[in-house]
Coordinates of C-alpha atoms in Angstrom, one line a residue:
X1 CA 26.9 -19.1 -1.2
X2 CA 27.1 -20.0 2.4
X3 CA 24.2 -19.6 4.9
X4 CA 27.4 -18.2 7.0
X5 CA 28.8 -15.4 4.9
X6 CA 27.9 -11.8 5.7
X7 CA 25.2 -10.9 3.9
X8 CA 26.5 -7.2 2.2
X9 CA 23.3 -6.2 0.0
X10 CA 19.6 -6.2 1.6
X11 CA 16.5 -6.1 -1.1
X12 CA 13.1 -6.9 -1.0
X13 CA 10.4 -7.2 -3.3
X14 CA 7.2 -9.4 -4.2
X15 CA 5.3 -11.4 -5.9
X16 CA 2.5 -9.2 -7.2
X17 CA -1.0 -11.0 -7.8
X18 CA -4.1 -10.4 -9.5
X19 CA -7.1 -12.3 -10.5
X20 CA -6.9 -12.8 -14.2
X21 CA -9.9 -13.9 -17.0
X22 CA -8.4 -17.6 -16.6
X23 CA -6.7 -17.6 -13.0
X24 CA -4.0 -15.6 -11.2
X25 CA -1.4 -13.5 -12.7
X26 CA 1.7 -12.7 -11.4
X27 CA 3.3 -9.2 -12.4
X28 CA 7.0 -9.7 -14.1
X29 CA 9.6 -6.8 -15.4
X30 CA 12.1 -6.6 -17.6
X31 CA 14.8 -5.0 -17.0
X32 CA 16.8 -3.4 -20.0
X33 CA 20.7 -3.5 -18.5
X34 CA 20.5 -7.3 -17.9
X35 CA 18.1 -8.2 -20.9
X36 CA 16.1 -10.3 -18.0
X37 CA 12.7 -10.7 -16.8
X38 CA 12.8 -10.9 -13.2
X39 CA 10.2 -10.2 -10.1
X40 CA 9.9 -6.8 -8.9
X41 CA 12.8 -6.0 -6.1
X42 CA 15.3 -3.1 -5.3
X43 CA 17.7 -2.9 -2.6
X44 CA 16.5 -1.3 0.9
X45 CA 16.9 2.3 1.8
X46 CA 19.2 2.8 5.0
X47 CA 17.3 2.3 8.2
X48 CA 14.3 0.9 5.7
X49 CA 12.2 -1.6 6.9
X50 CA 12.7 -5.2 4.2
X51 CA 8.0 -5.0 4.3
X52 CA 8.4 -1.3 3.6
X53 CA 11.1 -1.8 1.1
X54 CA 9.2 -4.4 -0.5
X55 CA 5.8 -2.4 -1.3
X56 CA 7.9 0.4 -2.2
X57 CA 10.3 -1.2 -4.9
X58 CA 6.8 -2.8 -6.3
X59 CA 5.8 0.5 -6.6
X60 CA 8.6 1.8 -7.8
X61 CA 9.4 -0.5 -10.7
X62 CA 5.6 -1.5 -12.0
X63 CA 3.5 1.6 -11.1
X64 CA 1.3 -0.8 -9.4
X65 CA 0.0 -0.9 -5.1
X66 CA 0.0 -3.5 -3.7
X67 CA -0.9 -5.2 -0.1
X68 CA 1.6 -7.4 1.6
X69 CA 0.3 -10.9 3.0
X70 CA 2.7 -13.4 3.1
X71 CA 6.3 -13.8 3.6
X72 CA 8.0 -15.9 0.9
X73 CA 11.3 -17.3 1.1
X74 CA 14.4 -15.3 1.3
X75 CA 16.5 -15.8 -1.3
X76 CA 20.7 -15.6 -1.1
X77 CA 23.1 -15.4 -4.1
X78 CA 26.5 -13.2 -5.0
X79 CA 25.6 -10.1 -7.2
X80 CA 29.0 -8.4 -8.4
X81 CA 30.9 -10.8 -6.2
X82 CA 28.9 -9.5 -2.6
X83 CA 26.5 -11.9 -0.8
X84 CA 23.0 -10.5 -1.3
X85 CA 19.4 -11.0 0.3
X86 CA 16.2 -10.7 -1.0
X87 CA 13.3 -10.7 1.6
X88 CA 9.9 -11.4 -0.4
X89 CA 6.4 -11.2 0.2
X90 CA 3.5 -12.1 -1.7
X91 CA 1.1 -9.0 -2.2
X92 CA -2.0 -8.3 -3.7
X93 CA -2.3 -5.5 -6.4
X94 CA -4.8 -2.6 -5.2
X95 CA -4.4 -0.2 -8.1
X96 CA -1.7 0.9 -10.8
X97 CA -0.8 4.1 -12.0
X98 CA 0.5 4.8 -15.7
X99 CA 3.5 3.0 -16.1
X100 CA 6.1 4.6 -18.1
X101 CA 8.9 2.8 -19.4
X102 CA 12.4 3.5 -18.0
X103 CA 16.4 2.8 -18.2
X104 CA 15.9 0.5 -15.1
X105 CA 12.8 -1.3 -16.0
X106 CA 11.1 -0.9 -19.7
X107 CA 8.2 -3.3 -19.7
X108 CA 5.6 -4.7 -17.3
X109 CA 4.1 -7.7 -17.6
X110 CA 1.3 -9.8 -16.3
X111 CA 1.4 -13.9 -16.4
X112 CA -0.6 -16.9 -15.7
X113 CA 1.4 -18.4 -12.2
X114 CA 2.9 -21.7 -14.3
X115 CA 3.8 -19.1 -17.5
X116 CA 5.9 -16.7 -15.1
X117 CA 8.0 -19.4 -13.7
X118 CA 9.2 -20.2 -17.0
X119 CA 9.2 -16.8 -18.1
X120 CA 11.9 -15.4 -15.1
X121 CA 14.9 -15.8 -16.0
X122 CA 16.5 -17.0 -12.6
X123 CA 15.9 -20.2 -10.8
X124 CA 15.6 -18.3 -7.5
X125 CA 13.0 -16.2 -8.9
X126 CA 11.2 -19.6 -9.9
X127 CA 11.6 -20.9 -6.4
X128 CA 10.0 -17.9 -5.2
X129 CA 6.9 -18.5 -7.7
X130 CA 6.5 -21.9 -6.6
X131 CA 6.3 -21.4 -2.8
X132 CA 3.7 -18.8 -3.6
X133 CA 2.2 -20.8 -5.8
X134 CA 1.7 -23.2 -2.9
X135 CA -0.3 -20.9 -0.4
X136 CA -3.7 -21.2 0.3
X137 CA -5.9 -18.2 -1.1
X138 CA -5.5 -15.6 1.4
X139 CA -8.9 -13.5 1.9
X140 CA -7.7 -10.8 4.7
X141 CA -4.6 -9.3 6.1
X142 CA -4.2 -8.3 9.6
X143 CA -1.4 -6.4 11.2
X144 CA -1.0 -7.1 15.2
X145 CA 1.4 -4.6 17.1
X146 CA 2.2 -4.8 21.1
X147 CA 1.9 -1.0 22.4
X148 CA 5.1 0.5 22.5
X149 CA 7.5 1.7 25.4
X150 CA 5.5 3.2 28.4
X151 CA 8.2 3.7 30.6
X152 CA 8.2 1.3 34.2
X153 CA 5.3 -0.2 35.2
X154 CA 6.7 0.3 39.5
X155 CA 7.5 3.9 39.2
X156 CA 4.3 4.8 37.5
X157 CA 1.7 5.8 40.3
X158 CA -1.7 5.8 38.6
X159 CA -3.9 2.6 37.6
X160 CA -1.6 0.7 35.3
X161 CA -4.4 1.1 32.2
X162 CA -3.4 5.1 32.4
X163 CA 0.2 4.3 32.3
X164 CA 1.3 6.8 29.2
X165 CA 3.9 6.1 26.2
X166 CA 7.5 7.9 26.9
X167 CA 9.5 9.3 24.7
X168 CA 10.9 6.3 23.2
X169 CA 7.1 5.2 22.7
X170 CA 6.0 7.8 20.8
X171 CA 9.3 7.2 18.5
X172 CA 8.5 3.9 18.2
X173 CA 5.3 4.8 17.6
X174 CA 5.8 7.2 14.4
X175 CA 8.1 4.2 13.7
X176 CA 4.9 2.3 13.1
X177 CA 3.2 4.3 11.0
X178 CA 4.7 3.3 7.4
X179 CA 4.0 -0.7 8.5
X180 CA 0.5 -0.1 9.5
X181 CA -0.4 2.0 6.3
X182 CA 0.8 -1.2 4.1
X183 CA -2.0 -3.0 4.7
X184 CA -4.1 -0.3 4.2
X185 CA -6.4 -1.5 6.9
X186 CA -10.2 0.2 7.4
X187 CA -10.7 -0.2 10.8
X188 CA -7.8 0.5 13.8
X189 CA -8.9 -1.4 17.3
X190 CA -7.1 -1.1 20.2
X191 CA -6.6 -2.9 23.7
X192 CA -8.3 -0.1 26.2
X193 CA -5.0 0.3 27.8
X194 CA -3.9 3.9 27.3
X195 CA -0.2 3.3 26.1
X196 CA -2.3 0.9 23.7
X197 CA -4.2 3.7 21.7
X198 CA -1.4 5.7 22.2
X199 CA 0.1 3.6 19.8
X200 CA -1.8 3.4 17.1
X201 CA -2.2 7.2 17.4
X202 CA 0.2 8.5 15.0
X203 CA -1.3 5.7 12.3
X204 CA -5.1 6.9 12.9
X205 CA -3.8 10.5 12.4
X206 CA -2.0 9.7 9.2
X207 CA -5.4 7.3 7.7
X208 CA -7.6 9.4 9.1
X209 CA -9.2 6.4 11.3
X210 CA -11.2 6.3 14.3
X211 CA -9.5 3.9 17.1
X212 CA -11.7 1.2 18.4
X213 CA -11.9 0.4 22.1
X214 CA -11.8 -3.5 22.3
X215 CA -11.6 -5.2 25.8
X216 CA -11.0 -8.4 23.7
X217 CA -7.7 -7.3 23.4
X218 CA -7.0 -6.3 27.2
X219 CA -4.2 -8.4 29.4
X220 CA -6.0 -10.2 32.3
X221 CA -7.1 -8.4 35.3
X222 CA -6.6 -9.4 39.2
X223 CA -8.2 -12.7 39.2
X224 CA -9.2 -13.3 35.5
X225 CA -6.8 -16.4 34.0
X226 CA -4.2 -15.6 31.0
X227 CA -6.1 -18.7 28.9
X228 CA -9.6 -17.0 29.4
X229 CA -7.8 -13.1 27.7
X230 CA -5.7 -15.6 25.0
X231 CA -9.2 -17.1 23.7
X232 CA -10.7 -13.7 23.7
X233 CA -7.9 -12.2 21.7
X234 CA -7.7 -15.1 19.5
X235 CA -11.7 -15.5 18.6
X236 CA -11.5 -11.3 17.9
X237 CA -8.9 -11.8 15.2
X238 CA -11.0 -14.5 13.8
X239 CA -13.5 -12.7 13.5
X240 CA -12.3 -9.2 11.8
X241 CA -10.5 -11.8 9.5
X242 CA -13.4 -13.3 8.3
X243 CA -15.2 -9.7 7.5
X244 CA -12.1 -9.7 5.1
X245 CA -10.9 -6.4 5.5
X246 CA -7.7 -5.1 6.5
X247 CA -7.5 -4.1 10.2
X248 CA -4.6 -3.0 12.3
X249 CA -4.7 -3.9 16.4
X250 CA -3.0 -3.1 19.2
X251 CA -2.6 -5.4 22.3
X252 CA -0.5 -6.4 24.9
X253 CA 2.4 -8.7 25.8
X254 CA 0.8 -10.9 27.9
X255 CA -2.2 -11.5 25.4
X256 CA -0.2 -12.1 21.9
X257 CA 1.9 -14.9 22.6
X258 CA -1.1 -16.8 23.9
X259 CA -3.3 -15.4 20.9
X260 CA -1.2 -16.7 18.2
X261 CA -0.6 -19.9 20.2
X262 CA -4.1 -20.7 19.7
X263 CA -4.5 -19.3 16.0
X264 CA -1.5 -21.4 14.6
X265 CA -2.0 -24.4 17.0
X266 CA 2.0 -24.3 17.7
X267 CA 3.7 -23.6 21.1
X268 CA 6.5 -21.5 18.9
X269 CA 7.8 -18.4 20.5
X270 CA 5.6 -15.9 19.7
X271 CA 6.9 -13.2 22.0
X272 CA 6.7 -10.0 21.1
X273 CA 8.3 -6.5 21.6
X274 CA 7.8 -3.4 22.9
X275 CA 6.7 -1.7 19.5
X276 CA 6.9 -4.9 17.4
X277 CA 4.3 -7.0 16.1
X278 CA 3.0 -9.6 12.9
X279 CA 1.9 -9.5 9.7
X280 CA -1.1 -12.1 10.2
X281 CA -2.5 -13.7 6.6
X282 CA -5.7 -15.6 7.2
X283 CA -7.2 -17.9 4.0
X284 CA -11.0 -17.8 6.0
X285 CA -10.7 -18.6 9.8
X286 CA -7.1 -20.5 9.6
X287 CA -3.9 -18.2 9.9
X288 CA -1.7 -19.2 7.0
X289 CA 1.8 -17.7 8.4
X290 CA 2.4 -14.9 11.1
X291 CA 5.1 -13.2 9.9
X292 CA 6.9 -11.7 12.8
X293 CA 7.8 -7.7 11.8

């Protein structure tokens, strides 16, 4: 199909990991109405985030959790004569529950990486294999949001670190909360910024987390340069990466751009939106692929 066409069905799903006796294993399902053995995907509810989507519709299907870490390349084709997308993501498995076969998926499966891409029964789903396949081994997942909307900065009349969230904040906000709860992180660290914790408020009330004051995180002050904030921002992901855990942060829109400048080496537009933010895969100290959300 055409890069062109109007896309008519979203899905999203993953490529579920494990480590195995002999080596990774990748989680397959068959699926009794098309006799097929296919990755774990399902179509997106409406308004539903694709990452959301994604760890859901693993869920779902396999009975298994799973963290995303890296996007994997969306896949187009017609089902039933419509133009459909997959988003994928590669995720590690967490946990499973008791999988109980069912009329849209009867049987779970678990295969060396080179035995799943000649198990699936769809080249697509092969392609998918191999460009995870490819990745580096990823050893810690980070999610980086900018705070959301905090109304003007001119008509506000306190110090610019009180400035407080508005109404559309907050909204985007509780928006946040199913994307920051994916990666399941441990720790939540915020820019010192009040709109900043704000942020991340409806997440630490939801995981039960402390938020962490970091001035790593802050934009520059009256006299400090942008490049001295950027390599301050940039050496703190670093390091929470290499702990390995999963961590969720909250900075600002004149730190991130330059941050992720100097993680990925690249001058790519890394501008980011009021609310937005990256899913950041690290395999050690090097960022594999910053997946803008």
């Amino acid at each position: 199909m055409s890069d062109d066409e109007p896309v008519r069905i979203r899905a999203a799903g993953g490529v579920v990991w494990r480590p195995g006796p002999t080596g990774v294993e990748i989680c397959l399902v068959h699926r009794p109405r098309y006799g097929d053995w296919s990755l774990p995907k399902g179509k997106l509810d409406a308004g539903e985030h694709p990452l959301v989507a994604a760890v859901r519709e693993v869920a779902e299907e396999t009975d298994v959790r799973a963290v995303p870490q890296v996007r994997l390349p969306t896949v187009r084709y017609r089902s039933e004569g419509r133009a459909k997308a997959v988003d994928w993501w590669s995720m590690r498995a967490v946990g499973a529950g008791g999988f109980q076969p069912g009329t849209e998926v009867d049987e779970v499966a678990w295969y060396a990486v080179d035995d799943a891409a000649r198990r699936v029964s769809y080249p697509h789903d092969a392609e998918v294999i191999a460009a995870f396949a490819a990745l580096p081994p990823v050893t810690a997942t980070l999610l980086l949001v900018r705070h959301a909307h905090a109304g003007k900065r001119g008509i506000w009349t306190g110090p610019d670190t009180g400035r407080p969230l508005d109404a559309e904040g907050w909204a985007q906000a509780q928006a946040l909360v199913p994307l920051v709860s994916l990666v399941r992180p441990v720790r939540l660290l915020s820019a010192s910024a009040r709109r900043c914790v704000q942020t991340l408020d409806p997440a630490a009330a939801r995981l039960d987390l402390p938020i962490e004051i970091c001035g790593d995180l802050d934009e520059p002050v009256p006299g400090q340069q942008a490049e001295e904030c950027a390599l301050a921002a940039a050496a703190r992901l670093t390091a929470l990466a290499g702990a390995g855990e999963p961590v969720a942060v909250c900075s600002q829109g004149k730190v991130i751009p330059g941050a992720l400048e100097r993680l990925t080496g690249r001058a790519d537009d890394f501008t980011t939106a009021k609310g937005g933010g990256w899913l950041l895969p690290f395999a050690g100290d090097r960022l594999v692929a910053p997946d803008r959300l």
